[in-house]
Coordinates of C-alpha atoms and ligand atoms in Angstrom, one line a residue:
M139 CA 34.1 -12.0 5.1
S140 CA 32.3 -12.4 1.7
K141 CA 33.5 -14.8 -1.0
T142 CA 34.0 -12.0 -3.5
D143 CA 35.7 -9.6 -1.1
G144 CA 37.6 -6.8 -2.9
K145 CA 36.1 -7.7 -6.3
A146 CA 34.6 -4.7 -8.2
P147 CA 31.0 -4.9 -9.6
D148 CA 31.1 -6.3 -13.1
L149 CA 27.8 -5.4 -14.8
Q150 CA 28.8 -6.8 -18.3
A151 CA 29.7 -10.2 -16.8
A152 CA 26.4 -10.2 -14.9
L153 CA 24.4 -9.3 -18.0
A154 CA 26.0 -12.1 -20.0
A155 CA 25.2 -14.6 -17.2
W156 CA 21.6 -13.3 -16.8
R157 CA 21.0 -13.7 -20.6
E158 CA 22.1 -17.3 -20.2
A159 CA 19.8 -17.8 -17.2
V160 CA 16.6 -16.1 -18.3
G161 CA 17.0 -15.8 -22.1
E162 CA 18.2 -12.8 -24.2
A163 CA 14.6 -11.4 -24.6
H164 CA 14.2 -11.0 -20.8
V165 CA 17.3 -8.8 -20.2
I166 CA 16.1 -5.4 -21.2
L167 CA 18.4 -2.5 -22.1
D168 CA 16.0 -0.4 -24.1
P169 CA 16.6 3.2 -23.0
E170 CA 12.9 4.1 -23.2
A171 CA 11.9 1.2 -20.9
L172 CA 14.7 2.1 -18.5
E173 CA 13.7 5.7 -18.4
A174 CA 10.1 4.8 -17.6
A175 CA 11.3 2.6 -14.8
E176 CA 13.4 5.4 -13.4
T177 CA 10.3 7.6 -13.1
A178 CA 8.2 7.9 -9.9
T179 CA 5.5 10.3 -8.7
F180 CA 8.1 12.5 -7.1
A181 CA 11.7 13.5 -8.0
T182 CA 14.3 10.7 -8.1
T183 CA 17.8 10.6 -9.5
Q184 CA 18.6 6.8 -9.5
R185 CA 19.6 5.3 -12.8
I186 CA 18.7 1.7 -13.7
P187 CA 21.2 0.0 -16.0
A188 CA 19.0 -3.0 -17.0
I189 CA 15.7 -4.9 -16.3
V190 CA 15.9 -8.7 -15.8
R191 CA 12.7 -10.7 -15.9
P192 CA 12.9 -14.2 -14.5
A193 CA 10.1 -16.7 -15.2
D194 CA 10.2 -19.0 -12.1
T195 CA 11.8 -19.5 -8.7
A196 CA 14.8 -21.4 -10.1
Q197 CA 15.5 -18.4 -12.4
V198 CA 15.2 -16.0 -9.4
Q199 CA 17.7 -18.2 -7.6
A200 CA 20.1 -18.1 -10.6
C201 CA 19.6 -14.3 -11.0
L202 CA 20.5 -13.6 -7.4
R203 CA 23.5 -15.9 -7.4
I204 CA 24.8 -14.1 -10.5
A205 CA 24.1 -10.7 -8.8
S206 CA 26.1 -11.8 -5.7
E207 CA 28.9 -13.3 -7.8
H208 CA 29.4 -10.2 -9.8
R209 CA 28.4 -7.8 -7.0
V210 CA 25.7 -6.1 -9.0
P211 CA 22.9 -4.7 -6.9
V212 CA 19.3 -5.7 -7.8
Y213 CA 15.9 -4.3 -6.8
P214 CA 12.8 -6.6 -6.9
V215 CA 9.4 -5.4 -8.1
S216 CA 6.4 -7.6 -8.5
A217 CA 4.1 -5.2 -10.5
G218 CA 5.8 -1.9 -9.9
R219 CA 2.7 0.1 -9.1
N220 CA 4.1 1.4 -5.8
W221 CA 2.7 4.8 -6.6
G222 CA 3.2 7.4 -3.9
Y223 CA 6.0 5.4 -2.3
G224 CA 8.6 5.4 -5.1
S225 CA 7.1 3.3 -7.9
R226 CA 9.8 1.1 -9.5
V227 CA 12.7 3.3 -8.6
P228 CA 15.4 1.5 -6.5
P229 CA 16.7 3.1 -3.4
G230 CA 20.3 2.9 -4.7
D231 CA 21.8 4.2 -7.9
G232 CA 22.9 1.6 -10.5
S233 CA 20.6 -1.2 -9.3
V234 CA 19.3 -3.6 -11.9
L235 CA 15.5 -4.1 -11.7
L236 CA 14.4 -7.7 -11.0
D237 CA 11.0 -7.6 -12.5
L238 CA 8.8 -10.5 -11.3
G239 CA 5.9 -9.7 -13.6
R240 CA 6.3 -12.9 -15.7
M241 CA 5.8 -15.0 -12.6
N242 CA 2.0 -14.6 -12.7
R243 CA 0.5 -18.0 -12.0
I244 CA -2.2 -18.8 -9.5
L245 CA -0.9 -21.9 -8.0
A246 CA -3.7 -23.1 -5.7
H247 CA -7.2 -22.2 -4.7
D248 CA -9.3 -23.9 -2.0
E249 CA -13.0 -22.8 -1.9
Q250 CA -13.8 -24.4 1.5
L251 CA -10.7 -23.3 3.3
A252 CA -10.8 -20.0 1.5
Y253 CA -7.2 -19.5 0.3
L254 CA -5.4 -18.6 -2.8
T255 CA -1.7 -19.2 -3.4
V256 CA 0.0 -17.0 -6.0
E257 CA 3.2 -15.9 -7.6
P258 CA 4.4 -12.3 -7.2
G259 CA 3.2 -11.2 -10.7
V260 CA -0.4 -11.9 -9.9
T261 CA -2.4 -8.7 -9.8
F262 CA -5.6 -7.8 -7.9
R263 CA -7.4 -7.6 -11.2
Q264 CA -6.3 -11.1 -12.2
A265 CA -7.1 -12.7 -8.9
Y266 CA -10.5 -11.1 -8.8
A267 CA -11.3 -12.3 -12.4
Y268 CA -10.1 -15.8 -11.5
L269 CA -12.4 -16.1 -8.5
R270 CA -15.4 -14.5 -10.4
D271 CA -15.0 -16.9 -13.3
K272 CA -14.9 -19.8 -10.9
G273 CA -18.1 -18.6 -9.3
S274 CA -16.3 -18.5 -6.0
S275 CA -18.1 -17.5 -2.8
T276 CA -14.9 -16.0 -1.5
F277 CA -13.1 -12.8 -2.4
I278 CA -9.7 -11.1 -2.1
T279 CA -9.1 -8.0 -0.1
T280 CA -8.7 -5.1 -2.6
I281 CA -6.9 -1.8 -2.1
G282 CA -7.5 1.8 -3.2
G283 CA -4.4 1.7 -5.5
S284 CA -4.1 0.3 -9.0
P285 CA -6.0 -3.0 -9.9
D286 CA -2.8 -3.9 -11.7
A287 CA -0.7 -3.8 -8.5
S288 CA 0.6 -7.1 -7.2
M289 CA -1.0 -8.9 -4.3
V290 CA 2.4 -10.1 -3.1
G291 CA 4.1 -6.7 -3.6
N292 CA 1.3 -5.0 -1.6
A293 CA 1.3 -7.6 1.2
L294 CA 5.0 -7.3 1.6
E295 CA 4.7 -3.6 2.1
R296 CA 2.0 -4.4 4.7
G297 CA -0.7 -2.7 2.6
D298 CA -4.1 -1.8 3.9
G299 CA -7.3 -3.0 2.1
A300 CA -11.0 -2.8 2.3
G301 CA -13.3 -5.5 3.8
P302 CA -13.0 -8.0 6.6
N303 CA -9.3 -8.8 6.0
A304 CA -8.1 -5.2 5.8
D305 CA -4.8 -5.8 7.5
I306 CA -3.4 -7.7 4.5
F307 CA -0.1 -9.1 5.9
Q308 CA -2.1 -10.5 8.9
N309 CA -3.9 -12.8 6.5
V310 CA -1.0 -14.4 4.5
C311 CA 1.2 -17.4 5.2
A312 CA 3.5 -20.0 3.6
L313 CA 5.9 -17.6 1.9
E314 CA 8.6 -18.9 -0.4
A315 CA 11.6 -16.5 -0.5
V316 CA 14.9 -16.6 -2.3
L317 CA 17.9 -15.1 -0.4
P318 CA 20.5 -13.1 -2.1
T319 CA 22.8 -16.1 -1.8
G320 CA 20.3 -18.1 -4.0
E321 CA 19.1 -20.2 -1.0
R322 CA 15.4 -20.9 -0.9
V323 CA 13.4 -20.6 2.3
E324 CA 9.8 -21.5 2.9
T325 CA 7.9 -20.3 6.0
G326 CA 5.5 -22.1 8.4
H327 CA 4.9 -25.7 7.8
A328 CA 5.6 -25.2 4.1
R329 CA 9.2 -26.1 4.7
F330 CA 8.3 -29.7 5.6
P331 CA 7.7 -32.3 2.8
G332 CA 4.0 -33.0 2.2
A333 CA 2.8 -30.6 4.9
R334 CA -0.9 -30.6 4.4
S335 CA -1.6 -27.6 6.7
A336 CA 1.0 -25.3 5.1
P337 CA -1.6 -23.0 3.5
V338 CA -3.9 -22.8 6.5
F339 CA -1.5 -22.7 9.5
R340 CA 0.6 -19.6 9.8
W341 CA 3.0 -20.2 12.7
G342 CA 4.6 -23.6 11.8
L343 CA 7.2 -24.8 14.2
G344 CA 9.9 -22.6 15.7
P345 CA 10.6 -18.9 15.0
V346 CA 8.1 -17.2 12.6
L347 CA 10.2 -15.9 9.6
D348 CA 7.4 -14.3 7.6
G349 CA 8.0 -10.9 8.9
L350 CA 11.6 -10.9 8.0
F351 CA 10.6 -10.7 4.3
S352 CA 8.2 -7.8 4.6
Q353 CA 9.4 -4.2 4.3
S354 CA 12.9 -5.6 4.0
S355 CA 15.7 -6.3 1.7
L356 CA 16.5 -9.8 3.0
G357 CA 14.9 -11.9 0.3
V358 CA 12.8 -12.0 -2.9
V359 CA 9.4 -13.6 -2.2
T360 CA 8.4 -15.9 -5.0
R361 CA 5.2 -17.4 -3.5
M362 CA 2.6 -16.5 -0.9
T363 CA -0.8 -17.8 0.3
F364 CA -3.6 -15.3 0.9
W365 CA -6.6 -16.1 3.2
L366 CA -9.8 -15.0 1.5
A367 CA -13.0 -13.7 3.0
R368 CA -16.4 -15.2 2.4
K369 CA -18.9 -13.2 0.5
Q370 CA -21.4 -12.0 3.2
P371 CA -25.0 -13.2 3.3
W372 CA -26.1 -9.6 4.4
L373 CA -24.0 -6.6 3.7
R374 CA -24.8 -2.9 3.7
D375 CA -22.5 0.1 3.0
F376 CA -23.0 3.1 5.3
F377 CA -22.2 6.7 5.1
C378 CA -22.6 9.9 7.2
A379 CA -20.7 13.1 7.5
V380 CA -19.8 15.5 10.3
N381 CA -19.1 19.2 10.1
D382 CA -18.0 19.9 13.6
D383 CA -14.5 18.7 14.7
A384 CA -15.5 18.1 18.3
Q385 CA -18.2 15.8 17.1
L386 CA -15.8 14.0 14.8
W387 CA -13.4 13.0 17.7
D388 CA -16.4 11.9 19.7
M389 CA -17.5 9.7 16.9
V390 CA -13.9 8.2 16.5
D391 CA -14.3 7.0 20.2
R392 CA -17.8 5.7 19.6
L393 CA -16.9 3.8 16.4
Q394 CA -13.8 2.4 18.1
A395 CA -16.1 0.9 20.8
L396 CA -18.2 -0.7 18.0
A397 CA -15.1 -2.1 16.4
L398 CA -14.0 -3.6 19.7
D399 CA -17.4 -5.2 20.5
G400 CA -17.7 -6.7 17.0
T401 CA -20.5 -4.5 15.6
L402 CA -18.1 -3.2 13.0
K403 CA -16.2 -6.2 11.6
G404 CA -14.9 -4.8 8.4
S405 CA -12.8 -1.8 7.5
F406 CA -14.2 1.7 7.9
F407 CA -12.8 5.1 7.2
F408 CA -12.9 8.8 8.2
W409 CA -12.0 11.0 5.2
N410 CA -11.9 14.7 4.9
D411 CA -13.5 17.0 2.3
I412 CA -10.3 17.5 0.3
K413 CA -9.9 13.7 -0.1
A414 CA -13.5 13.5 -1.2
Y415 CA -13.2 16.3 -3.9
S416 CA -9.9 15.0 -5.2
I417 CA -11.5 11.6 -6.0
T418 CA -14.5 13.2 -7.7
Q419 CA -13.1 16.2 -9.4
Q420 CA -9.8 18.1 -10.3
F421 CA -8.6 21.3 -8.8
P422 CA -11.1 24.0 -9.7
Y423 CA -8.6 26.2 -11.7
P424 CA -11.3 28.0 -13.8
S425 CA -13.0 29.4 -10.7
V426 CA -10.0 29.8 -8.3
G427 CA -7.1 30.6 -10.6
R428 CA -4.1 28.9 -9.1
A429 CA -3.3 26.5 -6.3
P430 CA -3.5 26.2 -3.3
L431 CA -7.2 26.1 -2.7
P432 CA -8.3 29.3 -0.8
D433 CA -10.5 28.9 2.3
W434 CA -13.5 30.4 0.6
A435 CA -13.3 27.9 -2.3
R436 CA -13.0 25.0 0.2
E437 CA -16.0 26.3 2.1
K438 CA -18.0 26.5 -1.2
L439 CA -17.0 22.9 -2.2
R440 CA -17.8 21.7 1.3
E441 CA -21.4 23.0 1.2
G442 CA -23.8 20.2 1.9
F443 CA -20.9 17.7 2.1
G444 CA -19.5 18.4 5.6
R445 CA -15.9 18.4 6.8
W446 CA -15.4 14.7 7.4
A447 CA -17.2 11.7 5.9
I448 CA -17.5 8.4 7.7
S449 CA -18.0 5.3 5.6
G450 CA -17.7 1.5 5.9
T451 CA -19.8 -1.7 5.8
L452 CA -22.0 -3.6 8.1
I453 CA -21.9 -7.3 7.6
A454 CA -24.1 -10.0 9.3
P455 CA -25.1 -13.6 8.8
D456 CA -28.8 -12.6 8.4
A457 CA -31.1 -9.6 8.1
E458 CA -32.3 -9.9 11.7
L459 CA -28.8 -9.4 13.1
G460 CA -28.1 -6.9 10.4
A461 CA -31.0 -4.7 11.6
L462 CA -29.6 -4.9 15.1
L463 CA -26.2 -3.7 13.9
E464 CA -27.9 -0.9 12.0
K465 CA -29.5 0.3 15.2
R466 CA -26.3 0.2 17.2
L467 CA -24.5 2.2 14.5
A468 CA -27.3 4.7 14.2
R469 CA -27.1 5.4 17.9
A470 CA -23.3 5.9 17.7
V471 CA -23.5 8.5 15.0
E472 CA -26.7 10.3 16.1
G473 CA -26.6 14.0 15.4
A474 CA -24.3 13.7 12.3
F475 CA -24.5 16.7 9.9
R476 CA -25.3 14.3 7.1
P477 CA -27.4 11.7 8.8
L478 CA -26.5 8.0 8.5
S479 CA -27.6 6.5 5.3
F480 CA -27.3 2.9 4.0
G481 CA -26.7 1.5 0.6
P482 CA -29.1 -1.3 -0.6
V483 CA -28.8 -4.6 1.1
A484 CA -26.4 -6.6 -1.0
P485 CA -26.7 -10.3 -0.2
F486 CA -23.5 -11.9 -1.5
G487 CA -23.0 -8.5 -3.2
E488 CA -20.2 -7.1 -5.2
G489 CA -18.3 -3.9 -4.7
T490 CA -14.9 -2.7 -3.5
L491 CA -15.6 -4.0 0.0
Q492 CA -16.2 -7.4 -1.5
G493 CA -13.1 -7.7 -3.6
V494 CA -13.8 -5.8 -6.8
P495 CA -10.7 -3.7 -7.8
T496 CA -11.4 -0.2 -9.1
E497 CA -9.3 2.7 -10.4
T498 CA -11.6 5.3 -8.8
N499 CA -9.1 6.5 -6.2
L500 CA -6.4 7.0 -8.7
A501 CA -8.2 10.2 -9.7
M502 CA -6.6 11.7 -6.6
T503 CA -3.2 11.7 -8.2
Y504 CA -4.5 14.0 -11.0
W505 CA -6.0 16.5 -8.6
R506 CA -3.6 19.3 -9.4
K507 CA -3.0 18.4 -13.1
R508 CA -4.3 20.8 -15.7
T509 CA -5.0 17.9 -18.1
P510 CA -7.9 15.5 -17.4
K511 CA -7.4 12.0 -16.0
P512 CA -7.0 9.7 -19.0
E513 CA -8.9 6.4 -19.5
D514 CA -5.8 4.5 -18.5
P515 CA -4.4 6.4 -15.5
H516 CA -0.7 6.1 -15.0
P517 CA 0.7 8.7 -12.6
D518 CA 4.4 8.1 -13.3
R519 CA 3.9 8.5 -17.0
D520 CA 1.6 11.6 -16.6
R521 CA 3.9 13.4 -14.2
C522 CA 1.4 13.4 -11.4
G523 CA 3.1 14.5 -8.2
F524 CA 2.0 12.2 -5.4
I525 CA 3.5 11.3 -2.0
W526 CA 1.9 9.2 0.8
C527 CA 2.7 9.7 4.5
S528 CA 1.1 7.0 6.7
V529 CA 1.5 6.9 10.5
A530 CA 0.0 4.7 13.2
V531 CA -2.2 6.3 15.9
P532 CA -3.9 4.8 18.9
F533 CA -7.6 4.5 18.2
T534 CA -9.0 7.2 20.5
G535 CA -10.6 10.5 19.7
P536 CA -7.9 12.6 21.6
E537 CA -5.0 10.8 19.9
A538 CA -6.6 11.0 16.5
K539 CA -7.2 14.7 17.0
R540 CA -3.6 15.3 18.2
A541 CA -2.1 13.6 15.1
T542 CA -4.6 15.0 12.6
D543 CA -4.0 18.6 13.8
I544 CA -0.4 18.2 12.6
A545 CA -1.3 16.6 9.3
D546 CA -3.9 19.3 8.7
R547 CA -1.5 22.1 9.4
V548 CA 1.9 21.1 7.9
P549 CA 0.8 20.6 4.2
R550 CA -0.9 24.0 4.2
L551 CA 2.4 25.7 5.3
F552 CA 4.0 24.3 2.1
G553 CA 1.1 25.3 -0.2
F554 CA -0.6 21.9 -0.4
E555 CA -4.2 21.0 0.5
P556 CA -4.4 18.6 3.5
N557 CA -5.7 15.4 1.9
L558 CA -6.4 13.2 5.0
A559 CA -7.9 9.9 6.0
L560 CA -8.1 7.8 9.2
L561 CA -8.3 4.1 8.3
A562 CA -9.5 1.7 11.1
H563 CA -6.6 -0.7 11.0
S564 CA -7.8 -2.7 14.1
P565 CA -10.0 -1.9 17.1
R566 CA -6.8 -0.5 18.7
C567 CA -5.1 1.4 15.9
V568 CA -5.9 3.8 13.1
Y569 CA -3.6 4.8 10.2
L570 CA -3.5 8.5 9.6
V571 CA -2.8 8.7 5.9
T572 CA -1.9 12.1 4.3
A573 CA -1.5 12.4 0.6
L574 CA 0.5 15.3 -1.0
A575 CA -0.9 15.7 -4.5
Y576 CA 0.8 18.1 -6.9
D577 CA 1.8 18.7 -10.5
R578 CA 5.3 17.7 -11.4
D579 CA 5.2 20.0 -14.4
V580 CA 5.1 23.1 -12.0
R581 CA 8.6 24.3 -11.4
G582 CA 9.8 23.9 -7.8
E583 CA 6.9 21.6 -6.7
D584 CA 9.0 18.4 -6.5
A585 CA 11.3 20.0 -4.0
R586 CA 8.5 21.7 -2.1
A587 CA 6.6 18.4 -1.8
Q588 CA 9.7 16.5 -0.5
A589 CA 10.4 19.3 2.0
C590 CA 6.8 19.1 3.2
Y591 CA 7.0 15.3 3.5
R592 CA 10.1 15.6 5.7
A593 CA 8.6 18.3 7.9
L594 CA 5.4 16.3 8.3
S595 CA 6.9 13.0 9.0
R596 CA 9.4 14.6 11.5
E597 CA 6.7 16.5 13.3
L598 CA 4.5 13.4 13.6
A599 CA 7.4 11.4 14.8
D600 CA 8.3 14.1 17.4
A601 CA 4.7 13.8 18.6
G602 CA 5.1 10.0 18.9
Y603 CA 3.4 8.9 15.6
Y604 CA 5.7 6.8 13.4
L605 CA 5.5 5.6 9.8
T606 CA 3.6 2.4 9.0
R607 CA 5.5 2.2 5.7
A608 CA 8.6 3.9 4.4
G609 CA 8.8 4.6 0.7
L610 CA 11.7 6.1 -1.2
Q611 CA 10.6 9.5 0.0
A612 CA 11.5 8.4 3.6
Q613 CA 15.0 7.3 2.6
D614 CA 16.9 10.1 4.3
A615 CA 14.3 10.9 6.8
A616 CA 14.3 7.7 8.9
P617 CA 13.6 8.5 12.6
P618 CA 16.4 7.7 15.1
V619 CA 15.9 4.6 17.3
K620 CA 16.5 4.3 21.1
D621 CA 17.7 0.7 21.3
D622 CA 20.2 -1.7 19.7
S623 CA 17.9 -2.7 16.8
A624 CA 20.0 -0.8 14.1
Q625 CA 23.1 -3.0 14.8
V626 CA 21.0 -6.2 15.1
R627 CA 19.3 -5.4 11.8
Q628 CA 22.7 -4.8 10.1
R629 CA 23.9 -8.1 11.3
L630 CA 20.8 -9.8 9.9
K631 CA 21.4 -8.1 6.6
A632 CA 25.0 -9.2 6.5
A633 CA 24.0 -12.8 7.3
F634 CA 21.2 -12.9 4.6
D635 CA 23.0 -10.8 2.0
P636 CA 26.8 -11.0 2.5
E637 CA 27.5 -9.2 -0.8
G638 CA 24.9 -6.5 0.0
I639 CA 23.3 -6.8 -3.5
L640 CA 19.6 -6.8 -2.6
A641 CA 18.0 -3.4 -2.6
P642 CA 21.0 -1.6 -1.0
G643 CA 20.1 1.7 0.5
R644 CA 16.6 0.6 1.5
S645 CA 15.9 2.4 4.8
E646 CA 14.9 -0.9 6.6
P647 CA 17.4 -3.7 5.9
Ligands
LIG150 C1 -4.4 6.7 -5.3 C2 -3.7 5.6 -4.6 C3 -4.4 4.8 -3.7 C4 -3.7 3.8 -3.0 N1 -4.3 3.0 -2.1 C5 -3.7 2.0 -1.4 C6 -4.4 1.2 -0.5 O1 -5.6 1.4 -0.3 N2 -3.7 0.3 0.2 C7 -2.4 0.1 0.0 O2 -1.8 -0.7 0.6 N3 -1.7 0.9 -0.9 C8 -2.3 1.8 -1.6 N4 -1.6 2.5 -2.6 C9 -0.1 2.4 -2.6 C10 0.4 1.4 -3.7 O3 -0.1 1.7 -5.0 C11 0.0 0.0 -3.4 O4 0.5 -0.4 -2.1 C12 0.6 -1.1 -4.4 O5 0.0 -2.3 -4.1 C13 2.1 -1.2 -4.5 O6 2.4 -1.7 -5.8 P1 2.8 -3.2 -6.2 O7 1.8 -4.0 -5.5 O8 2.8 -3.3 -7.6 O9 4.2 -3.5 -5.5 P2 5.6 -3.4 -6.2 O10 5.8 -2.0 -6.7 O11 5.9 -4.5 -7.0 O12 6.5 -3.5 -4.8 C14 6.3 -2.7 -3.7 C15 7.6 -2.9 -2.8 O13 7.7 -4.2 -2.3 C16 9.0 -4.7 -2.7 N5 8.7 -6.0 -3.4 C17 7.8 -6.2 -4.4 N6 7.8 -7.5 -4.7 C18 8.7 -8.1 -3.9 C19 9.1 -9.5 -3.8 N7 8.5 -10.4 -4.5 N8 10.0 -9.8 -2.9 C20 10.6 -8.8 -2.1 N9 10.3 -7.6 -2.2 C21 9.3 -7.2 -3.1 C22 9.5 -3.8 -3.8 O14 10.9 -3.8 -3.7 C23 8.9 -2.5 -3.4 O15 9.7 -1.8 -2.4 C24 -2.3 3.6 -3.3 C25 -1.6 4.3 -4.2 C26 -2.3 5.3 -4.9 C27 -1.6 6.2 -5.9

């Protein structure tokens, strides 16, 4: 039984206590700021009564104790750029936003051991600039999302990046988390005084708790160490395209073999024509009239490009080994519609695959807008409709085909272009990522996109392909489970959060 059993939520008392804890200026009630925070890239109804901005771990502890004491729900965001998954909007109505953006200090960097320890407000842009200014030979893993997204927020959602450490959560350790009770927990060896290996040894001693704080509502993470990759002595981007589906699935098998034998060490991607256009141009309204894109227009856009592009990076310790890798790759993609080409050799080069954040991919969110993408893209503000659906697929040609056939068909049934990518997550697994891009200013589109998401995620689950990440759009569409995990997770939630104040309503406790 909780300490405050039977007590009604008291927002006014909580606000007064938060003002005391973090300072008047950091408890925000401005209606414009609240309305902006209530806006995502798809329809939401949740209201946010206030935004509270703690400055350090002690203030986060105080804020959560106050929330528990007065039974006021809170929802943490680190940078709030969770575009396509719900942005800053909490899963439950009436949750106060716990905005961790002020906690933006880089706490430690070790060049030789290649790690960076940060607070949750540190963005990809900030970490990149920090390492560049230090002349570091290491780099962070970047993502296709906003450079102003949070490294911690992204890692907690188990985001996917580009480069050698593409599975981001696989390359973090030594978390510090504050529980809803206000208790502070450190993971791995970080919990021991003076532990010198805390930032370099993930497992520690005993059960590994890191995973409990990712994609969950069990704690607020206030510190995390990221393992960095070394800039590569020899690096070459590659690109080719296929026009024939049978050839594509064959190449999925061949490139999987190259990932397993170590030829392809970094991330690589298969992306369809729609994804490519939507990054480089907007919907061709002048020539086509209205959405969706008719087949003839898609064929025309596709001319010379091909149906699927394949791109990635080869990395090697020297040019001799690099040349060998080039040969192996060339053999695997022989006969491609657009033959294999390489970028210039970039010794210790720069680029997205070596940690340089870019806004290029954000253009996708403006695909169906009639107004051009602005200099400072912000899809929430500009009413871009955008929903991600990402599922895990075994890395074989037949499995990729089976899942992709669904993701290619369902969006078209609802009047959306299938915007698809297969991301090599590991030599064993690809993420099939579908983007639904639309214009929120077109009447009925919000509802249609949500219906499409539900149909797509359900059909993929029925075929055995489940979500890698559940945003707000998945809230009422969680697939059923076949074991006792739901009850066990509920018990964990009750133990960590007896008052149920942290992100109530999140589909995973
Ligand atoms: C065009 C486009 C391309 C994208 N490409 C990618 C990509 O390549 N890879 C990728 O992974 N994503 C991608 N995204 C999705 C998304 O933008 C990123 O994942 C982004 O990093 C999430 O925003 P954030 O880091 O600011 O996290 P936040 O919005 O701060 O938080 C994300 C989630 O984590 C929780 N959370 C945040 N901080 C904490 C904390 N400290 N403690 C506990 N819980 C917390 C929040 O409650 C929220 O549910 C893309 C989006 C778009 C629109």
